[in-house]
Coordinates of C-alpha atoms in Angstrom, one line a residue:
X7 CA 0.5 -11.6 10.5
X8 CA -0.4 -8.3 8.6
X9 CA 3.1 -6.5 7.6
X10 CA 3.1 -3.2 5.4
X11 CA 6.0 -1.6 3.4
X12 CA 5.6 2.0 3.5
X13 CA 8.0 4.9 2.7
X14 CA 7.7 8.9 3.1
X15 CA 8.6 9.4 -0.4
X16 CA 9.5 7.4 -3.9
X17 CA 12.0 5.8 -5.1
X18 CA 13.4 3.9 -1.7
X19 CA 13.5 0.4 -2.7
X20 CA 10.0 -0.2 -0.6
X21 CA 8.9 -2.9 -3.6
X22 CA 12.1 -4.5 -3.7
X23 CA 12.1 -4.9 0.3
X24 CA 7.9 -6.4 0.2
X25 CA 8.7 -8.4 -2.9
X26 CA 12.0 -10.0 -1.8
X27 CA 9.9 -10.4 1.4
X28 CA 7.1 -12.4 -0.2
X29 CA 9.4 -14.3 -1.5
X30 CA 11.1 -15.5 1.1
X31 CA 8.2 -16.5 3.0
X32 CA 6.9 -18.3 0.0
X33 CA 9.5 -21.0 -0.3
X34 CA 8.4 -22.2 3.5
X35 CA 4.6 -21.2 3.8
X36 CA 1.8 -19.9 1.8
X37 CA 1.8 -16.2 1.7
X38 CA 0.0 -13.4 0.4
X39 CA 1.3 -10.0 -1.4
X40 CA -0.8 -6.9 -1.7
X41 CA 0.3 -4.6 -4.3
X42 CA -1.7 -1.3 -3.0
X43 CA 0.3 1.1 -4.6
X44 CA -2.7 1.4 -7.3
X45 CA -1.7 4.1 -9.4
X46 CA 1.5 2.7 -10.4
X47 CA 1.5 -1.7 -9.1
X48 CA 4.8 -3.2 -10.1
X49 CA 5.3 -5.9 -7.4
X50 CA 4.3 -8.3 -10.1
X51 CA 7.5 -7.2 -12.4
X52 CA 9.2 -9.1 -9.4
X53 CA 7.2 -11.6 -8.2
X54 CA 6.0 -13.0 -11.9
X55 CA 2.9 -14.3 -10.9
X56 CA 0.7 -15.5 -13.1
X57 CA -2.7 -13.1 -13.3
X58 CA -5.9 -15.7 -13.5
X59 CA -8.6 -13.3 -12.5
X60 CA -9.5 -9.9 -12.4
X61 CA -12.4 -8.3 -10.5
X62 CA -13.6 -4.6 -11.7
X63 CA -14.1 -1.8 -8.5
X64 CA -16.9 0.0 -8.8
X65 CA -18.3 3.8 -6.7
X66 CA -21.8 4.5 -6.4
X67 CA -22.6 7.4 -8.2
X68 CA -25.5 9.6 -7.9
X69 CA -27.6 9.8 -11.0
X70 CA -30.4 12.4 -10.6
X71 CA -34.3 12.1 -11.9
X72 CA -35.1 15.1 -13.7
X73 CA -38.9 14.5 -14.1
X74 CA -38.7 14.0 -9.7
X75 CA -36.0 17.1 -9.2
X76 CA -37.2 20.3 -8.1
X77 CA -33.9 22.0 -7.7
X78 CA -33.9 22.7 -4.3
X79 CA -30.4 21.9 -4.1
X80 CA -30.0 19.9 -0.6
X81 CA -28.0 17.3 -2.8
X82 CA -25.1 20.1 -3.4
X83 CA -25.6 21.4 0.7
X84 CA -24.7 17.8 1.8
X85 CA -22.3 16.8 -0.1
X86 CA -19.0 17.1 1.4
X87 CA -16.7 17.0 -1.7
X88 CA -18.5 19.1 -3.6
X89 CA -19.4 16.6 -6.3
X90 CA -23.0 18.4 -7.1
X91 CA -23.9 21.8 -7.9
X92 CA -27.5 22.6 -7.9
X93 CA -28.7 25.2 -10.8
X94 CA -32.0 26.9 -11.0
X95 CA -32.9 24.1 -13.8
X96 CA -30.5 21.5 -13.6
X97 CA -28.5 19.8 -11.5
X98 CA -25.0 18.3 -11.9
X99 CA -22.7 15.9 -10.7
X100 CA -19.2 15.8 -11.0
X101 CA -18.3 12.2 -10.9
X102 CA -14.3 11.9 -10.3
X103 CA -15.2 14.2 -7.3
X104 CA -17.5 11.7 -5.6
X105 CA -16.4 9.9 -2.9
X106 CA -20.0 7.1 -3.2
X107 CA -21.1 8.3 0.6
X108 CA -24.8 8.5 -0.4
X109 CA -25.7 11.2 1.9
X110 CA -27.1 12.9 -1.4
X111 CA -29.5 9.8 -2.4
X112 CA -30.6 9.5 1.2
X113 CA -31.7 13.2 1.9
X114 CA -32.8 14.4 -1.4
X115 CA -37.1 15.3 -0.2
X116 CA -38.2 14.0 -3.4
X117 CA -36.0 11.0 -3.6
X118 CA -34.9 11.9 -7.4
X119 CA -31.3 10.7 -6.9
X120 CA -30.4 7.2 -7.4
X121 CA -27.3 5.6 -7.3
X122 CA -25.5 3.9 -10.0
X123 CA -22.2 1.7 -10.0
X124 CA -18.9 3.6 -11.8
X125 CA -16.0 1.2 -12.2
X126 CA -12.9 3.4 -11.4
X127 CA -10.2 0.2 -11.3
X128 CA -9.9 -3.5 -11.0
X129 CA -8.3 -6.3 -8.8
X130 CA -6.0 -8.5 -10.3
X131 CA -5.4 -12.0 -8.7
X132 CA -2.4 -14.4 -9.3
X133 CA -0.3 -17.0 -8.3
X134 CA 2.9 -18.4 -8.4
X135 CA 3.3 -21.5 -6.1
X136 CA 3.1 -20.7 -2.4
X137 CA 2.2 -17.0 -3.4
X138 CA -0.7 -15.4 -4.2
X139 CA -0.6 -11.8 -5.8
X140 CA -3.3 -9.4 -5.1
X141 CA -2.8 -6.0 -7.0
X142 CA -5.2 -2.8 -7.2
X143 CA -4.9 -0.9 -10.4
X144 CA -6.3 2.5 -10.8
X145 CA -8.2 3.9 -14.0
X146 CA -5.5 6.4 -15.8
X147 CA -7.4 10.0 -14.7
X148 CA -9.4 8.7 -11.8
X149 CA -8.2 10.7 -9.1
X150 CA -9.2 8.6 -5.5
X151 CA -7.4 5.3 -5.0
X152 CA -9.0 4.7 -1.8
X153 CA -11.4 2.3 -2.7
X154 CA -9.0 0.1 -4.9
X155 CA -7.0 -0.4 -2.0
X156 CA -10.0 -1.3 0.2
X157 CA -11.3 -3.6 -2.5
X158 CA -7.7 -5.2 -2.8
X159 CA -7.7 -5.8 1.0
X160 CA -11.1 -7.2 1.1
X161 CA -8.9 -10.5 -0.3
X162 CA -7.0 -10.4 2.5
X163 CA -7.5 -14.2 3.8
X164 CA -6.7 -14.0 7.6
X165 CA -10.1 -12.3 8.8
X166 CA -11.3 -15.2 10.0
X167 CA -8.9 -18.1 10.6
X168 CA -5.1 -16.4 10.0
X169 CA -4.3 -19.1 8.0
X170 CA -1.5 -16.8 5.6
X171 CA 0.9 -14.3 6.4
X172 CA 0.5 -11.2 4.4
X173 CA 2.5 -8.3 2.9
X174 CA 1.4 -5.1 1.9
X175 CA 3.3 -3.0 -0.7
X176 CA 2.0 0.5 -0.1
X177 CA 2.0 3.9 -2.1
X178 CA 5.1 6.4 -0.9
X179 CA 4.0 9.2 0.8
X180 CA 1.7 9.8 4.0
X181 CA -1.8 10.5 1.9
X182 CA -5.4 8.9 2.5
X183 CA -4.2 6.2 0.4
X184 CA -1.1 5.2 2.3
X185 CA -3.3 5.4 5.2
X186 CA -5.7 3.3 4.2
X187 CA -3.3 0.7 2.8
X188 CA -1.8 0.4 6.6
X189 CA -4.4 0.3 8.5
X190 CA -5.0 -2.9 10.2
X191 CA -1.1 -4.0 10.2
X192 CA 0.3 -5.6 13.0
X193 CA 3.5 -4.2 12.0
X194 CA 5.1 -1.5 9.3
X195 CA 8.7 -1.3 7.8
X196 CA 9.4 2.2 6.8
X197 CA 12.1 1.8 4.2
X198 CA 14.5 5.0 3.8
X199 CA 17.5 6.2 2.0
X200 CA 20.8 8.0 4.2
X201 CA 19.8 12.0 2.8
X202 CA 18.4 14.6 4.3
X203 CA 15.3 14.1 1.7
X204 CA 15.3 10.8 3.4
X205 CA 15.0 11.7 6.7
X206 CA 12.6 14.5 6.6
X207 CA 9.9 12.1 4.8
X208 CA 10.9 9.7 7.0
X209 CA 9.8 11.2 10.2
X210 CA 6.6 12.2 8.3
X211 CA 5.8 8.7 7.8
X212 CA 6.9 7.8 11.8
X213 CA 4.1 10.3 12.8
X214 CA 1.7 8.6 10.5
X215 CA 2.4 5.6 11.6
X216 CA 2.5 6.3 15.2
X217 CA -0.8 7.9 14.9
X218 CA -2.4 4.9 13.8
X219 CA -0.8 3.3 16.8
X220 CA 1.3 0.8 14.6
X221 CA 4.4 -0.7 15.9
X222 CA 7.0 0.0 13.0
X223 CA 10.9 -0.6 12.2
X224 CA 13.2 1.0 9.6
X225 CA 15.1 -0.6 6.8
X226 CA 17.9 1.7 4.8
X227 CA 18.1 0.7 1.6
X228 CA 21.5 2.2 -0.4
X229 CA 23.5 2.4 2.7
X230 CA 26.8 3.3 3.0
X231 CA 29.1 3.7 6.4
X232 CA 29.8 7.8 5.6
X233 CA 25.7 7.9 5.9
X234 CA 23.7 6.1 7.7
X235 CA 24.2 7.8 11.0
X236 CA 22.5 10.4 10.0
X237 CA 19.0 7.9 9.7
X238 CA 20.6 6.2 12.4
X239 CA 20.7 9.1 14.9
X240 CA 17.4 9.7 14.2
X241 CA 16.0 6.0 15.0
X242 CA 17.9 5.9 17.8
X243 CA 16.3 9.2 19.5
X244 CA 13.0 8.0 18.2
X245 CA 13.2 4.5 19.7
X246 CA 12.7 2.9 16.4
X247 CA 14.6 -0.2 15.5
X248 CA 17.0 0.0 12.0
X249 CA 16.0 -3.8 10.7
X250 CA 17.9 -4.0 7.8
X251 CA 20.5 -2.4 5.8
X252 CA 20.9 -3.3 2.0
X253 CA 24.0 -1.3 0.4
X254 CA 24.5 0.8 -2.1
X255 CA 25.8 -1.7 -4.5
X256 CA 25.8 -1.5 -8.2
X257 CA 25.2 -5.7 -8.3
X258 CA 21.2 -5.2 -6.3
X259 CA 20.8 -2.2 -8.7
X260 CA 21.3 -4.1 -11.8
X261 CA 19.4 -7.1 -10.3
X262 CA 16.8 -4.8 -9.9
X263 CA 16.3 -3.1 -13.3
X264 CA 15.9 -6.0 -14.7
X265 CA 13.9 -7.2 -12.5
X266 CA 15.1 -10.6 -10.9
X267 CA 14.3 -11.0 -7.1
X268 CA 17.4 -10.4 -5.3
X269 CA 16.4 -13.1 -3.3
X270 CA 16.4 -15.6 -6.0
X271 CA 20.3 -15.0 -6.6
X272 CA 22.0 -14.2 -3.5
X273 CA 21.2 -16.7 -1.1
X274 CA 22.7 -14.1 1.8
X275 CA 20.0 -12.0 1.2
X276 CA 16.9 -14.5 1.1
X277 CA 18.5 -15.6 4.6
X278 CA 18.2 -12.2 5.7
X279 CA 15.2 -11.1 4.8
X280 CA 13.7 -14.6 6.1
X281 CA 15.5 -13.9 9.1
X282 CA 13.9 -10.7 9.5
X283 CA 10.0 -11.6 8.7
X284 CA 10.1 -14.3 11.6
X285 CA 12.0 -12.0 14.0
X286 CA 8.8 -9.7 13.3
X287 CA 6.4 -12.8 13.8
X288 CA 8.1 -13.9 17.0
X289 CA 8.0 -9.9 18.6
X290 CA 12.0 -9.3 19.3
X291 CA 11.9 -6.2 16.8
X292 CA 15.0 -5.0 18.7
X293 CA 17.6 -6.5 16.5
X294 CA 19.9 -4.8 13.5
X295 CA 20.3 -7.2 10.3
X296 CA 23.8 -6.6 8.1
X297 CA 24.0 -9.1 5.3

């Protein structure tokens, strides 16, 4: 099973709820833990895997043959992103703009473009017992993630025999990159916070989700009586199921910033987020866990 933690915006607790997830799982079966939030991976500051190999992601990038150019500048009418512009003597590419679609290369007349490998990130792999860590990490100035995340979920092990469960931290946000980070889940937890900010990216994410035709649940991280019906309300109208709520409590927070699993030291919460990963496996998505 393919599960994604995905938020509307920053700063929900969407790391805490896929690491303390992993986690879990880990201590009964062998589990796998995408960290696709490429621009900024921290799952390992939880997890504290141990990083054995790293493989380097690389975008073809056109290169053009000045003696074979004759300027007649299809390259820069093809290209989508505008990553060439043609010049009555030269031609040039932008490179950070290129998205490595080879339309260029493919209908240049004179066949002066050819393409050559850019490394704009790397994969780390690691382990730590039943666990293995997968994190994308993103080039400081590149400015597409996309195909760090795709490269990271090319590691994904279940393709052929669905031998490990997986989770997928994903970036905040409903962009290309939390898109392609989803995709393929059989199921997505939405973590949120009880404010209005909250809710609005929330429901963003919701129609994301629901677009991709994902079945997805909500967990409320900092929740407090006085506020969660505001989240609540919404969930209910919406016919989404709240999973999980994990309170606003000044114990988790200072768990957190210094990074120790919450799971690791308060036993009621590795039950529940156990609890809740094999609720997801089993299908009965309609239940509410308090710890």
């Amino acid at each position: 099973m393919i599960v994604s933690v995905a938020s509307g915006k920053g700063g929900t607790g969407k790391t805490l709820v896929a690491t303390s997830l992993a986690l879990a799982v880990s201590e009964r079966a062998s589990v796998q833990i995408l960290d696709c939030d490429v621009e900024e991976p921290n799952a390992n500051l939880f997890v504290h895997a141990s990083i054995e190999r790293a493989e380097p992601v690389h975008v073809p990038t056109p290169r053009i043959d000045a003696d074979r150019c004759n300027y007649c500048g299809r390259c820069a009418e093809v290209c989508a992103y505008h990553a060439i512009a043609s010049l009555p003597s030269k031609v040039i590419v932008f490179p950070e703009l290129c998205h490595g679609c080879g339309a260029c290369s493919y209908l240049c007349p004179e066949s002066a473009i050819v393409e050559a490998n850019r490394q704009v990130g790397v994969v780390e792999i690691g382990y730590r017992k039943n666990l293995e860590l997968v994190q994308g990490r993103l080039n400081t100035g590149e400015p597409m993630s996309t195909p760090v995340i795709r490269k990271a979920k090319m590691y994904i092990d279940d393709q052929i025999d669905n031998q490990r469960d997986v989770i997928i931290d994903v970036a905040p946000g409903t962009s290309c990159p939390v898109v392609e980070a989803v995709q393929g889940s059989d199921y997505t937890i939405l973590v949120t916070e009880p404010t209005p900010f909250g809710l609005n990216d929330l429901s963003l994410a919701v129609e994301m989700i629901r677009y991709l035709n994902i079945p997805c649940g909500v967990v409320i991280n900092r929740s407090s009586p006085s506020r969660d019906s505001l989240i609540e309300k919404y969930c209910r109208e919406s016919e989404i199921p709240v999973l999980l709520k994990i309170p606003f409590d000044r114990d988790i927070a200072t768990l957190y910033s210094k990074g120790i699993p919450l799971v690791e030291v308060k036993m009621r919460w590795h039950d529940a987020f156990l609890d809740l990963f094999y609720t997801l496996k089993k299908g009965r998505l309609h239940a509410t866990y308090n710890a």
